[in-house]
mmCIF file of C-alpha atoms and ligand atoms in Angstrom:
data_model
loop_
_atom_site.group_PDB
_atom_site.id
_atom_site.type_symbol
_atom_site.label_atom_id
_atom_site.label_comp_id
_atom_site.label_asym_id
_atom_site.label_seq_id
_atom_site.Cartn_x
_atom_site.Cartn_y
_atom_site.Cartn_z
ATOM 1 C CA MET A 1 19.884 1.530 -7.025
ATOM 2 C CA ASN A 2 21.558 -1.725 -6.029
ATOM 3 C CA GLU A 3 24.821 -2.484 -4.285
ATOM 4 C CA PRO A 4 27.373 -4.471 -6.308
ATOM 5 C CA ASP A 5 27.615 -8.191 -5.449
ATOM 6 C CA LYS A 6 24.330 -8.043 -3.575
ATOM 7 C CA PRO A 7 21.033 -9.498 -4.738
ATOM 8 C CA LEU A 8 19.113 -7.037 -6.912
ATOM 9 C CA TYR A 9 16.267 -5.581 -4.855
ATOM 10 C CA PHE A 10 12.891 -5.915 -6.577
ATOM 11 C CA ASP A 11 10.635 -5.761 -3.534
ATOM 12 C CA THR A 12 9.581 -2.116 -3.437
ATOM 13 C CA ALA A 13 5.946 -3.039 -2.740
ATOM 14 C CA ALA A 14 7.180 -4.250 0.664
ATOM 15 C CA THR A 15 9.187 -1.090 1.166
ATOM 16 C CA THR A 16 11.299 1.450 -0.701
ATOM 17 C CA ALA A 17 14.641 3.012 0.163
ATOM 18 C CA VAL A 18 14.447 6.522 1.646
ATOM 19 C CA ALA A 19 15.078 9.140 -1.075
ATOM 20 C CA PRO A 20 18.226 11.256 -0.516
ATOM 21 C CA GLU A 21 16.147 14.465 -0.513
ATOM 22 C CA VAL A 22 13.951 13.013 2.236
ATOM 23 C CA LEU A 23 16.906 11.856 4.295
ATOM 24 C CA ALA A 24 18.550 15.290 4.061
ATOM 25 C CA ARG A 25 15.464 17.070 5.424
ATOM 26 C CA MET A 26 14.961 14.529 8.176
ATOM 27 C CA ILE A 27 18.577 14.827 9.317
ATOM 28 C CA ASP A 28 18.353 18.620 9.237
ATOM 29 C CA LEU A 29 15.410 18.477 11.534
ATOM 30 C CA LEU A 30 16.872 15.886 13.901
ATOM 31 C CA ASP A 31 19.942 18.081 14.103
ATOM 32 C CA SER A 32 17.996 21.293 14.591
ATOM 33 C CA LYS A 33 18.780 23.374 17.638
ATOM 34 C CA HIS A 34 15.510 25.260 17.466
ATOM 35 C CA ALA A 35 12.844 22.865 16.110
ATOM 36 C CA PHE A 36 13.672 19.778 18.156
ATOM 37 C CA ALA A 37 11.050 20.470 20.791
ATOM 38 C CA ASN A 38 7.687 18.897 21.461
ATOM 39 C CA PRO A 39 5.230 20.443 18.966
ATOM 40 C CA SER A 40 2.585 20.454 21.710
ATOM 41 C CA SER A 41 4.716 22.759 23.911
ATOM 42 C CA SER A 42 3.028 25.809 22.457
ATOM 43 C CA ILE A 43 3.981 27.842 25.501
ATOM 44 C CA HIS A 44 7.569 28.478 24.326
ATOM 45 C CA ARG A 45 9.406 29.417 21.134
ATOM 46 C CA TYR A 46 11.025 25.990 20.737
ATOM 47 C CA GLY A 47 7.682 24.222 20.803
ATOM 48 C CA GLN A 48 6.234 26.822 18.452
ATOM 49 C CA ALA A 49 9.077 26.217 15.973
ATOM 50 C CA ALA A 50 8.449 22.444 16.039
ATOM 51 C CA ALA A 51 4.677 23.030 15.681
ATOM 52 C CA ALA A 52 5.323 25.278 12.657
ATOM 53 C CA VAL A 53 7.324 22.494 11.001
ATOM 54 C CA VAL A 54 4.456 20.049 11.564
ATOM 55 C CA ALA A 55 1.864 22.575 10.359
ATOM 56 C CA SER A 56 3.666 23.256 7.123
ATOM 57 C CA ALA A 57 4.195 19.518 6.457
ATOM 58 C CA ARG A 58 0.500 18.913 7.158
ATOM 59 C CA ALA A 59 -0.467 21.698 4.745
ATOM 60 C CA GLU A 60 1.860 20.303 2.058
ATOM 61 C CA ILE A 61 0.301 16.830 2.379
ATOM 62 C CA ALA A 62 -3.227 18.268 2.337
ATOM 63 C CA ALA A 63 -2.490 20.347 -0.779
ATOM 64 C CA GLU A 64 -1.204 17.274 -2.591
ATOM 65 C CA LEU A 65 -4.216 15.132 -1.647
ATOM 66 C CA GLY A 66 -6.852 17.825 -2.133
ATOM 67 C CA CYS A 67 -8.088 17.921 1.454
ATOM 68 C CA GLU A 68 -7.937 20.343 4.394
ATOM 69 C CA ALA A 69 -4.871 20.383 6.621
ATOM 70 C CA ASP A 70 -6.941 19.552 9.695
ATOM 71 C CA GLU A 71 -8.226 16.409 7.968
ATOM 72 C CA VAL A 72 -4.742 14.826 8.048
ATOM 73 C CA VAL A 73 -4.280 12.612 11.121
ATOM 74 C CA PHE A 74 -0.728 11.317 11.508
ATOM 75 C CA THR A 75 -0.324 7.647 12.406
ATOM 76 C CA SER A 76 2.516 5.122 12.473
ATOM 77 C CA GLY A 77 1.608 3.918 8.980
ATOM 78 C CA ALA A 78 -1.206 2.397 6.963
ATOM 79 C CA THR A 79 -1.832 -0.447 9.419
ATOM 80 C CA GLU A 80 -2.744 1.980 12.161
ATOM 81 C CA ALA A 81 -4.618 4.246 9.745
ATOM 82 C CA ASN A 82 -6.729 1.309 8.513
ATOM 83 C CA ASN A 83 -7.471 0.236 12.084
ATOM 84 C CA LEU A 84 -8.391 3.781 13.099
ATOM 85 C CA ALA A 85 -10.733 4.093 10.117
ATOM 86 C CA LEU A 86 -12.501 0.769 10.577
ATOM 87 C CA ARG A 87 -12.698 0.569 14.361
ATOM 88 C CA GLY A 88 -13.095 4.311 14.641
ATOM 89 C CA VAL A 89 -16.225 4.321 12.468
ATOM 90 C CA ALA A 90 -17.635 1.010 13.715
ATOM 91 C CA LEU A 91 -17.394 1.910 17.408
ATOM 92 C CA ALA A 92 -18.525 5.523 17.060
ATOM 93 C CA HIS A 93 -21.519 4.719 14.847
ATOM 94 C CA ALA A 94 -22.673 1.364 16.266
ATOM 95 C CA ALA A 95 -26.091 2.812 17.058
ATOM 96 C CA GLN A 96 -26.756 3.455 13.327
ATOM 97 C CA GLY A 97 -25.675 0.002 12.137
ATOM 98 C CA ARG A 98 -23.161 -2.776 12.590
ATOM 99 C CA HIS A 99 -22.381 -3.898 9.048
ATOM 100 C CA VAL A 100 -19.173 -3.372 7.067
ATOM 101 C CA VAL A 101 -18.531 -4.277 3.408
ATOM 102 C CA THR A 102 -14.978 -5.062 2.326
ATOM 103 C CA SER A 103 -13.160 -7.399 -0.048
ATOM 104 C CA ALA A 104 -11.474 -10.743 0.478
ATOM 105 C CA ILE A 105 -8.239 -9.349 -0.991
ATOM 106 C CA GLU A 106 -7.581 -6.502 1.434
ATOM 107 C CA HIS A 107 -4.319 -6.202 3.351
ATOM 108 C CA LYS A 108 -4.286 -8.077 6.663
ATOM 109 C CA SER A 109 -4.515 -4.781 8.542
ATOM 110 C CA VAL A 110 -8.052 -4.476 7.160
ATOM 111 C CA LEU A 111 -9.004 -8.168 7.249
ATOM 112 C CA GLU A 112 -7.780 -8.820 10.795
ATOM 113 C CA CYS A 113 -9.412 -5.629 12.028
ATOM 114 C CA CYS A 114 -12.696 -6.756 10.438
ATOM 115 C CA ALA A 115 -12.307 -10.189 12.057
ATOM 116 C CA ALA A 116 -11.910 -8.471 15.440
ATOM 117 C CA LEU A 117 -15.075 -6.458 14.768
ATOM 118 C CA GLN A 118 -16.922 -9.673 13.945
ATOM 119 C CA ARG A 119 -15.885 -11.101 17.311
ATOM 120 C CA GLU A 120 -17.434 -7.988 18.841
ATOM 121 C CA GLY A 121 -20.783 -8.592 17.142
ATOM 122 C CA TYR A 122 -20.412 -6.683 13.864
ATOM 123 C CA ALA A 123 -21.320 -8.275 10.516
ATOM 124 C CA VAL A 124 -18.760 -8.103 7.703
ATOM 125 C CA THR A 125 -19.318 -8.982 4.049
ATOM 126 C CA TYR A 126 -16.105 -10.019 2.254
ATOM 127 C CA LEU A 127 -16.558 -9.546 -1.490
ATOM 128 C CA LYS A 128 -14.659 -11.805 -3.858
ATOM 129 C CA PRO A 129 -12.833 -10.237 -6.789
ATOM 130 C CA ASN A 130 -13.388 -11.531 -10.303
ATOM 131 C CA SER A 131 -10.690 -13.700 -11.881
ATOM 132 C CA ALA A 132 -8.983 -10.529 -13.163
ATOM 133 C CA GLY A 133 -8.403 -9.423 -9.560
ATOM 134 C CA TRP A 134 -10.888 -6.600 -9.062
ATOM 135 C CA VAL A 135 -14.124 -6.268 -7.179
ATOM 136 C CA GLU A 136 -17.075 -5.473 -9.417
ATOM 137 C CA PRO A 137 -18.988 -2.329 -8.350
ATOM 138 C CA ASP A 138 -22.248 -4.293 -8.799
ATOM 139 C CA ALA A 139 -21.098 -6.704 -6.121
ATOM 140 C CA VAL A 140 -20.590 -3.757 -3.768
ATOM 141 C CA ALA A 141 -24.059 -2.403 -4.614
ATOM 142 C CA ARG A 142 -25.654 -5.797 -3.909
ATOM 143 C CA ALA A 143 -23.853 -6.107 -0.567
ATOM 144 C CA LEU A 144 -25.150 -2.812 0.852
ATOM 145 C CA ARG A 145 -27.798 -3.149 3.562
ATOM 146 C CA PRO A 146 -29.803 -0.616 5.563
ATOM 147 C CA ASP A 147 -27.418 -1.180 8.510
ATOM 148 C CA THR A 148 -24.206 -0.809 6.442
ATOM 149 C CA LEU A 149 -21.918 1.802 7.972
ATOM 150 C CA LEU A 150 -18.855 1.599 5.823
ATOM 151 C CA VAL A 151 -17.357 0.193 2.630
ATOM 152 C CA SER A 152 -13.623 -0.478 2.845
ATOM 153 C CA LEU A 153 -11.840 -1.106 -0.452
ATOM 154 C CA GLN A 154 -8.147 -0.915 -1.270
ATOM 155 C CA HIS A 155 -6.942 1.281 -4.120
ATOM 156 C CA THR A 156 -4.192 -1.038 -5.392
ATOM 157 C CA ASN A 157 -3.641 -4.620 -4.352
ATOM 158 C CA ASN A 158 -0.226 -5.178 -2.810
ATOM 159 C CA GLU A 159 0.220 -8.646 -4.326
ATOM 160 C CA THR A 160 -1.127 -8.349 -7.867
ATOM 161 C CA GLY A 161 -1.022 -4.572 -8.317
ATOM 162 C CA VAL A 162 -4.607 -4.663 -9.625
ATOM 163 C CA MET A 163 -6.377 -1.338 -9.086
ATOM 164 C CA GLN A 164 -9.924 -1.409 -7.779
ATOM 165 C CA PRO A 165 -12.779 0.641 -9.297
ATOM 166 C CA ILE A 166 -12.653 3.262 -6.536
ATOM 167 C CA ALA A 167 -14.428 6.055 -8.452
ATOM 168 C CA GLU A 168 -17.468 3.873 -9.196
ATOM 169 C CA VAL A 169 -17.593 2.543 -5.644
ATOM 170 C CA ALA A 170 -17.287 6.088 -4.264
ATOM 171 C CA ASP A 171 -20.368 7.115 -6.292
ATOM 172 C CA LEU A 172 -22.259 4.098 -4.984
ATOM 173 C CA ALA A 173 -21.293 4.944 -1.409
ATOM 174 C CA VAL A 174 -22.503 8.534 -1.815
ATOM 175 C CA GLN A 175 -25.841 7.381 -3.274
ATOM 176 C CA ALA A 176 -26.315 4.857 -0.464
ATOM 177 C CA GLY A 177 -25.218 7.279 2.244
ATOM 178 C CA VAL A 178 -22.482 4.990 3.570
ATOM 179 C CA LEU A 179 -18.896 5.939 4.335
ATOM 180 C CA LEU A 180 -16.003 4.865 2.096
ATOM 181 C CA HIS A 181 -12.562 3.956 3.424
ATOM 182 C CA VAL A 182 -9.740 3.394 0.945
ATOM 183 C CA ASP A 183 -6.434 1.733 1.820
ATOM 184 C CA ALA A 184 -4.190 3.585 -0.612
ATOM 185 C CA ALA A 185 -0.852 2.339 0.750
ATOM 186 C CA GLN A 186 0.230 1.047 -2.672
ATOM 187 C CA ALA A 187 -1.127 4.024 -4.576
ATOM 188 C CA VAL A 188 -0.335 7.318 -2.856
ATOM 189 C CA GLY A 189 2.736 8.956 -4.351
ATOM 190 C CA LYS A 190 2.531 6.730 -7.427
ATOM 191 C CA PHE A 191 -0.825 7.912 -8.758
ATOM 192 C CA LYS A 192 -2.614 11.220 -8.402
ATOM 193 C CA ILE A 193 -5.353 10.957 -5.803
ATOM 194 C CA ASP A 194 -7.386 14.139 -5.624
ATOM 195 C CA LEU A 195 -9.947 14.076 -2.848
ATOM 196 C CA GLN A 196 -11.645 17.112 -4.419
ATOM 197 C CA GLN A 197 -12.499 14.900 -7.382
ATOM 198 C CA ILE A 198 -13.350 11.650 -5.677
ATOM 199 C CA PRO A 199 -15.531 11.426 -2.573
ATOM 200 C CA ILE A 200 -13.471 9.188 -0.298
ATOM 201 C CA ASP A 201 -14.237 9.710 3.399
ATOM 202 C CA LEU A 202 -11.192 7.974 4.874
ATOM 203 C CA LEU A 203 -7.881 7.473 3.073
ATOM 204 C CA ALA A 204 -4.938 5.524 4.548
ATOM 205 C CA LEU A 205 -1.326 5.850 3.438
ATOM 206 C CA SER A 206 2.197 4.957 4.533
ATOM 207 C CA ALA A 207 5.349 6.971 3.733
ATOM 208 C CA HIS A 208 7.776 4.070 3.306
ATOM 209 C CA LYS A 209 5.935 2.865 0.209
ATOM 210 C CA PHE A 210 7.034 6.003 -1.690
ATOM 211 C CA HIS A 211 10.600 6.582 -0.524
ATOM 212 C CA GLY A 212 9.717 8.072 2.851
ATOM 213 C CA PRO A 213 10.672 6.663 6.252
ATOM 214 C CA LYS A 214 9.032 3.680 7.910
ATOM 215 C CA GLY A 215 6.857 4.349 10.953
ATOM 216 C CA ILE A 216 4.839 7.292 9.633
ATOM 217 C CA GLY A 217 1.650 7.533 7.638
ATOM 218 C CA CYS A 218 -1.710 9.159 8.005
ATOM 219 C CA LEU A 219 -5.426 8.724 7.871
ATOM 220 C CA VAL A 220 -7.191 11.471 5.979
ATOM 221 C CA VAL A 221 -10.574 11.996 7.603
ATOM 222 C CA ARG A 222 -12.752 14.153 5.336
ATOM 223 C CA ASN A 223 -15.220 16.436 7.093
ATOM 224 C CA ARG A 224 -13.575 15.499 10.353
ATOM 225 C CA ARG A 225 -15.823 17.725 12.412
ATOM 226 C CA GLN A 226 -18.924 15.886 11.200
ATOM 227 C CA LEU A 227 -17.423 12.431 10.844
ATOM 228 C CA ARG A 228 -17.110 11.119 14.360
ATOM 229 C CA LEU A 229 -14.409 8.507 14.988
ATOM 230 C CA GLN A 230 -13.569 6.690 18.179
ATOM 231 C CA PRO A 231 -9.810 6.812 18.833
ATOM 232 C CA LEU A 232 -7.833 3.591 19.251
ATOM 233 C CA MET A 233 -5.851 5.074 22.156
ATOM 234 C CA TYR A 234 -6.297 7.727 24.795
ATOM 235 C CA GLY A 235 -3.734 10.250 25.946
ATOM 236 C CA GLY A 236 -2.737 13.852 25.512
ATOM 237 C CA GLY A 237 -5.308 14.814 22.896
ATOM 238 C CA GLN A 238 -2.889 15.241 19.968
ATOM 239 C CA GLU A 239 -4.137 14.867 16.408
ATOM 240 C CA PHE A 240 -7.561 16.301 17.244
ATOM 241 C CA GLY A 241 -7.978 13.701 19.960
ATOM 242 C CA LEU A 242 -7.844 10.896 17.400
ATOM 243 C CA ARG A 243 -4.243 9.795 17.871
ATOM 244 C CA PRO A 244 -2.563 10.821 21.083
ATOM 245 C CA GLY A 245 1.194 10.792 21.667
ATOM 246 C CA THR A 246 4.047 13.234 21.047
ATOM 247 C CA LEU A 247 4.349 13.981 17.334
ATOM 248 C CA ALA A 248 7.602 13.127 15.533
ATOM 249 C CA PRO A 249 8.403 16.161 13.340
ATOM 250 C CA HIS A 250 11.320 14.448 11.544
ATOM 251 C CA GLN A 251 9.047 11.562 10.535
ATOM 252 C CA ILE A 252 6.263 13.921 9.502
ATOM 253 C CA VAL A 253 8.651 15.987 7.397
ATOM 254 C CA GLY A 254 9.953 12.731 5.918
ATOM 255 C CA LEU A 255 6.391 11.926 4.845
ATOM 256 C CA SER A 256 5.623 15.365 3.398
ATOM 257 C CA THR A 257 8.956 15.608 1.552
ATOM 258 C CA ALA A 258 8.558 12.109 0.076
ATOM 259 C CA LEU A 259 5.018 12.925 -1.041
ATOM 260 C CA SER A 260 5.971 16.240 -2.651
ATOM 261 C CA LEU A 261 8.933 14.637 -4.369
ATOM 262 C CA ALA A 262 6.742 11.803 -5.649
ATOM 263 C CA ALA A 263 4.195 14.334 -6.938
ATOM 264 C CA LYS A 264 6.890 16.305 -8.750
ATOM 265 C CA ARG A 265 8.299 13.186 -10.356
ATOM 266 C CA ARG A 266 5.034 11.291 -10.844
ATOM 267 C CA THR A 267 4.679 11.514 -14.620
ATOM 268 C CA ALA A 268 8.308 10.686 -15.302
ATOM 269 C CA ASP A 269 8.367 7.900 -12.695
ATOM 270 C CA LEU A 270 5.199 6.332 -14.076
ATOM 271 C CA ALA A 271 6.539 6.353 -17.631
ATOM 272 C CA HIS A 272 9.804 4.850 -16.379
ATOM 273 C CA VAL A 273 8.280 1.983 -14.359
ATOM 274 C CA ARG A 274 5.790 1.253 -17.169
ATOM 275 C CA GLU A 275 8.732 0.691 -19.450
ATOM 276 C CA LEU A 276 10.536 -1.422 -16.816
ATOM 277 C CA LYS A 277 7.508 -3.679 -16.426
ATOM 278 C CA ARG A 278 6.906 -3.922 -20.182
ATOM 279 C CA ARG A 279 10.526 -4.884 -20.849
ATOM 280 C CA PHE A 280 10.561 -7.355 -17.967
ATOM 281 C CA LEU A 281 7.506 -9.192 -19.276
ATOM 282 C CA GLN A 282 8.697 -9.083 -22.855
ATOM 283 C CA GLN A 283 12.181 -10.387 -22.063
ATOM 284 C CA LEU A 284 11.006 -13.069 -19.633
ATOM 285 C CA GLY A 285 8.212 -14.126 -22.018
ATOM 286 C CA GLU A 286 10.784 -14.660 -24.789
ATOM 287 C CA CYS A 287 12.587 -17.232 -22.623
ATOM 288 C CA LEU A 288 9.941 -18.912 -20.484
ATOM 289 C CA PRO A 289 6.175 -19.509 -20.411
ATOM 290 C CA VAL A 290 4.881 -16.809 -18.047
ATOM 291 C CA GLN A 291 1.405 -16.678 -16.516
ATOM 292 C CA VAL A 292 0.605 -13.202 -15.222
ATOM 293 C CA HIS A 293 -1.856 -12.914 -12.320
ATOM 294 C CA GLY A 294 -4.271 -9.995 -12.383
ATOM 295 C CA GLU A 295 -5.455 -8.004 -15.369
ATOM 296 C CA LEU A 296 -2.452 -6.201 -16.839
ATOM 297 C CA THR A 297 -4.455 -3.278 -18.210
ATOM 298 C CA ARG A 298 -5.771 -2.564 -14.703
ATOM 299 C CA SER A 299 -2.626 -3.212 -12.760
ATOM 300 C CA SER A 300 -0.098 -0.840 -11.287
ATOM 301 C CA PRO A 301 3.082 -0.572 -13.367
ATOM 302 C CA TYR A 302 4.948 -0.841 -10.064
ATOM 303 C CA ILE A 303 3.961 -4.485 -9.453
ATOM 304 C CA ILE A 304 4.064 -7.727 -11.435
ATOM 305 C CA ASN A 305 2.826 -11.066 -10.098
ATOM 306 C CA PHE A 306 3.363 -14.191 -12.180
ATOM 307 C CA SER A 307 4.055 -17.932 -12.218
ATOM 308 C CA LEU A 308 6.406 -19.950 -14.399
ATOM 309 C CA ALA A 309 5.108 -23.320 -15.613
ATOM 310 C CA GLY A 310 6.226 -26.161 -13.356
ATOM 311 C CA ILE A 311 8.074 -23.990 -10.843
ATOM 312 C CA ILE A 312 7.252 -23.618 -7.140
ATOM 313 C CA SER A 313 7.835 -20.073 -5.907
ATOM 314 C CA ASP A 314 9.637 -20.949 -2.660
ATOM 315 C CA ALA A 315 12.133 -23.112 -4.549
ATOM 316 C CA LEU A 316 12.684 -20.405 -7.151
ATOM 317 C CA ILE A 317 13.198 -17.730 -4.507
ATOM 318 C CA ASN A 318 15.635 -20.020 -2.732
ATOM 319 C CA GLN A 319 17.581 -20.567 -5.971
ATOM 320 C CA LEU A 320 17.664 -16.808 -6.462
ATOM 321 C CA ARG A 321 18.636 -15.885 -2.915
ATOM 322 C CA ASP A 322 22.059 -14.515 -3.922
ATOM 323 C CA ASP A 323 20.705 -12.898 -7.077
ATOM 324 C CA LEU A 324 17.327 -11.304 -6.476
ATOM 325 C CA ALA A 325 15.303 -10.025 -3.526
ATOM 326 C CA ILE A 326 11.694 -10.707 -4.505
ATOM 327 C CA ALA A 327 8.487 -11.772 -2.781
ATOM 328 C CA SER A 328 6.381 -14.865 -2.948
ATOM 329 C CA GLY A 329 2.720 -13.939 -2.616
ATOM 330 C CA SER A 330 2.559 -11.119 -0.093
ATOM 331 C CA ALA A 331 5.756 -9.981 1.591
ATOM 332 C CA CYS A 332 3.731 -9.239 4.707
ATOM 333 C CA SER A 333 2.929 -12.935 5.094
ATOM 334 C CA SER A 334 5.813 -14.529 3.230
ATOM 335 C CA GLY A 335 7.103 -16.060 6.476
ATOM 336 C CA ALA A 336 4.041 -18.297 6.360
ATOM 337 C CA VAL A 337 3.781 -21.352 4.098
ATOM 338 C CA GLU A 338 0.151 -20.586 3.283
ATOM 339 C CA PRO A 339 -0.363 -19.757 -0.386
ATOM 340 C CA SER A 340 -1.692 -16.321 -1.229
ATOM 341 C CA TYR A 341 -5.284 -15.683 -0.117
ATOM 342 C CA VAL A 342 -5.465 -12.946 -2.739
ATOM 343 C CA LEU A 343 -4.740 -15.267 -5.660
ATOM 344 C CA ARG A 344 -6.999 -17.922 -4.127
ATOM 345 C CA ALA A 345 -9.865 -15.447 -3.954
ATOM 346 C CA MET A 346 -9.308 -14.807 -7.682
ATOM 347 C CA GLY A 347 -9.891 -18.529 -8.281
ATOM 348 C CA ILE A 348 -6.238 -19.404 -8.890
ATOM 349 C CA GLU A 349 -5.366 -22.885 -7.635
ATOM 350 C CA GLY A 350 -2.742 -25.609 -8.090
ATOM 351 C CA GLU A 351 0.506 -24.991 -9.940
ATOM 352 C CA PRO A 352 0.025 -21.258 -10.689
ATOM 353 C CA LEU A 353 -0.977 -20.596 -7.059
ATOM 354 C CA TYR A 354 2.093 -22.282 -5.619
ATOM 355 C CA GLY A 355 4.301 -20.745 -8.282
ATOM 356 C CA ALA A 356 3.340 -17.094 -7.831
ATOM 357 C CA VAL A 357 6.134 -14.571 -7.292
ATOM 358 C CA ARG A 358 6.007 -10.793 -7.115
ATOM 359 C CA LEU A 359 8.536 -8.307 -8.417
ATOM 360 C CA SER A 360 8.028 -4.647 -7.691
ATOM 361 C CA PHE A 361 9.764 -1.751 -9.360
ATOM 362 C CA SER A 362 10.741 1.799 -8.462
ATOM 363 C CA ARG A 363 12.047 5.023 -9.974
ATOM 364 C CA ASP A 364 15.569 3.909 -9.010
ATOM 365 C CA HIS A 365 15.668 0.749 -11.117
ATOM 366 C CA THR A 366 17.375 0.759 -14.495
ATOM 367 C CA LEU A 367 16.547 -1.168 -17.655
ATOM 368 C CA ALA A 368 19.878 -2.954 -17.256
ATOM 369 C CA GLU A 369 18.822 -4.147 -13.798
ATOM 370 C CA VAL A 370 15.557 -5.442 -15.241
ATOM 371 C CA SER A 371 17.450 -7.366 -17.919
ATOM 372 C CA ALA A 372 19.776 -8.753 -15.253
ATOM 373 C CA ALA A 373 16.751 -9.852 -13.206
ATOM 374 C CA VAL A 374 15.350 -11.707 -16.218
ATOM 375 C CA GLU A 375 18.711 -13.381 -16.900
ATOM 376 C CA ARG A 376 18.981 -14.487 -13.281
ATOM 377 C CA ILE A 377 15.452 -15.926 -13.260
ATOM 378 C CA VAL A 378 16.057 -17.797 -16.523
ATOM 379 C CA ALA A 379 19.361 -19.171 -15.210
ATOM 380 C CA ALA A 380 17.759 -20.252 -11.918
ATOM 381 C CA VAL A 381 14.957 -22.053 -13.758
ATOM 382 C CA SER A 382 17.396 -23.899 -15.970
ATOM 383 C CA ARG A 383 19.457 -24.947 -12.900
ATOM 384 C CA MET A 384 16.265 -26.193 -11.274
ATOM 385 C CA LYS A 385 15.285 -28.146 -14.373
ATOM 386 C CA GLU A 386 18.746 -29.691 -14.640
ATOM 387 C CA LEU A 387 18.690 -30.732 -11.020
ATOM 388 C CA GLU A 388 15.055 -31.796 -11.384
ATOM 389 C CA ILE A 389 14.246 -30.020 -8.157
ATOM 390 C CA SER A 390 11.249 -28.223 -6.906
ATOM 391 C CA GLU A 391 9.035 -28.576 -9.869
ATOM 392 C CA VAL A 392 5.378 -29.037 -9.214
ATOM 393 C CA LYS A 393 4.569 -32.700 -9.794
HETATM 394 N N1 PMP B 401 -2.078 -1.786 3.095
HETATM 395 C C1 PMP B 401 -1.393 -2.222 2.044
HETATM 396 C C2 PMP B 401 -2.112 -2.401 0.735
HETATM 397 C C3 PMP B 401 -0.027 -2.498 2.153
HETATM 398 O O1 PMP B 401 0.653 -2.941 1.104
HETATM 399 C C4 PMP B 401 0.612 -2.295 3.410
HETATM 400 C C5 PMP B 401 2.086 -2.598 3.578
HETATM 401 N N2 PMP B 401 2.421 -3.919 3.272
HETATM 402 C C6 PMP B 401 -0.152 -1.831 4.485
HETATM 403 C C7 PMP B 401 -1.494 -1.583 4.290
HETATM 404 C C8 PMP B 401 0.435 -1.601 5.845
HETATM 405 O O2 PMP B 401 1.340 -0.560 5.836
HETATM 406 P P1 PMP B 401 2.348 -0.340 7.076
HETATM 407 O O3 PMP B 401 3.115 -1.622 7.190
HETATM 408 O O4 PMP B 401 3.194 0.776 6.684
HETATM 409 O O5 PMP B 401 1.539 -0.109 8.271
#
């Protein structure tokens, strides 16, 4: 997947490259002389053609996720979908309660939205994960109160890859009569999520995490007619009044094509990335002492987060800048010097906290690229040791 003489890209949890099949369909549509119109212009044939494209993409997405087509609300990505879910529920249902339960290891688009709700008088409980990186269902049960409106729990953590016990929490939410929102940005496309099987009320996803384009995602709102949400914006009434603004058919088709492609390839892709991760850990472990963060048996094969004894992550990433594109802590906050709040919440401190790096894999990586990544890390560490730089004192 990588260009020669460029650093090897192992940061697919931040974003993936658009799949060629997706690109081809998007270009077709952008180039179309009959489906380029505004899908809301139902008065003429051009608008009807664009609306038909959107309708069939919506149906394709719904079929894959096990929901109804009119439960799919297109957004700009998972950030907007998470905000729409949390604020949408909190503002529309304030009369029934003003308490939200979430975890301390959510993506910032959940945490910052919750912080904003707190400033507006809502109460939020932030559950800590255990040291293995997952939130215990019992902790969720204990946090529920009579005024709890919503539980918001991610499917897969973007830093450690640890998967949360969503099925158990969904059962708890049903029993307690509270809504469940799941940020599935790191899971959709990679794992089968069947909303017929698991009672999730609100599911957020983003196309660019599974080889679709950036700038498109959706919030699935189950039982949308009963589940009232307050929109974040007001305008022309598109997306059932929940997300106004002219729809972008090429983006929407990019999302549906990427999702269908991911579904078709899921079993093979999963087996492939499992092997990539296994080999990576085995080969690196043969050369250096590796401390993995997050329980391996519960973590996504797409993500590995680890520290190397005595090595600070920023220094390692700097040493590797011509060799490997990887993330330190979360890519979304890697501009900041702050160590990872996710690892901190898991009780990781000191050397392993400051040493944590994340590699993330994709269907496009080869075993040879994984071996090359290991070689480059080992070489960088030995250069650092020789130069006596950047080790944790
Ligand atoms: N949630 C998680 C778990 C993520 O990893 C991301 C992307 N970093 C998001 C939400 C936000 O997605 P987007 O940037 O596409 O809005």
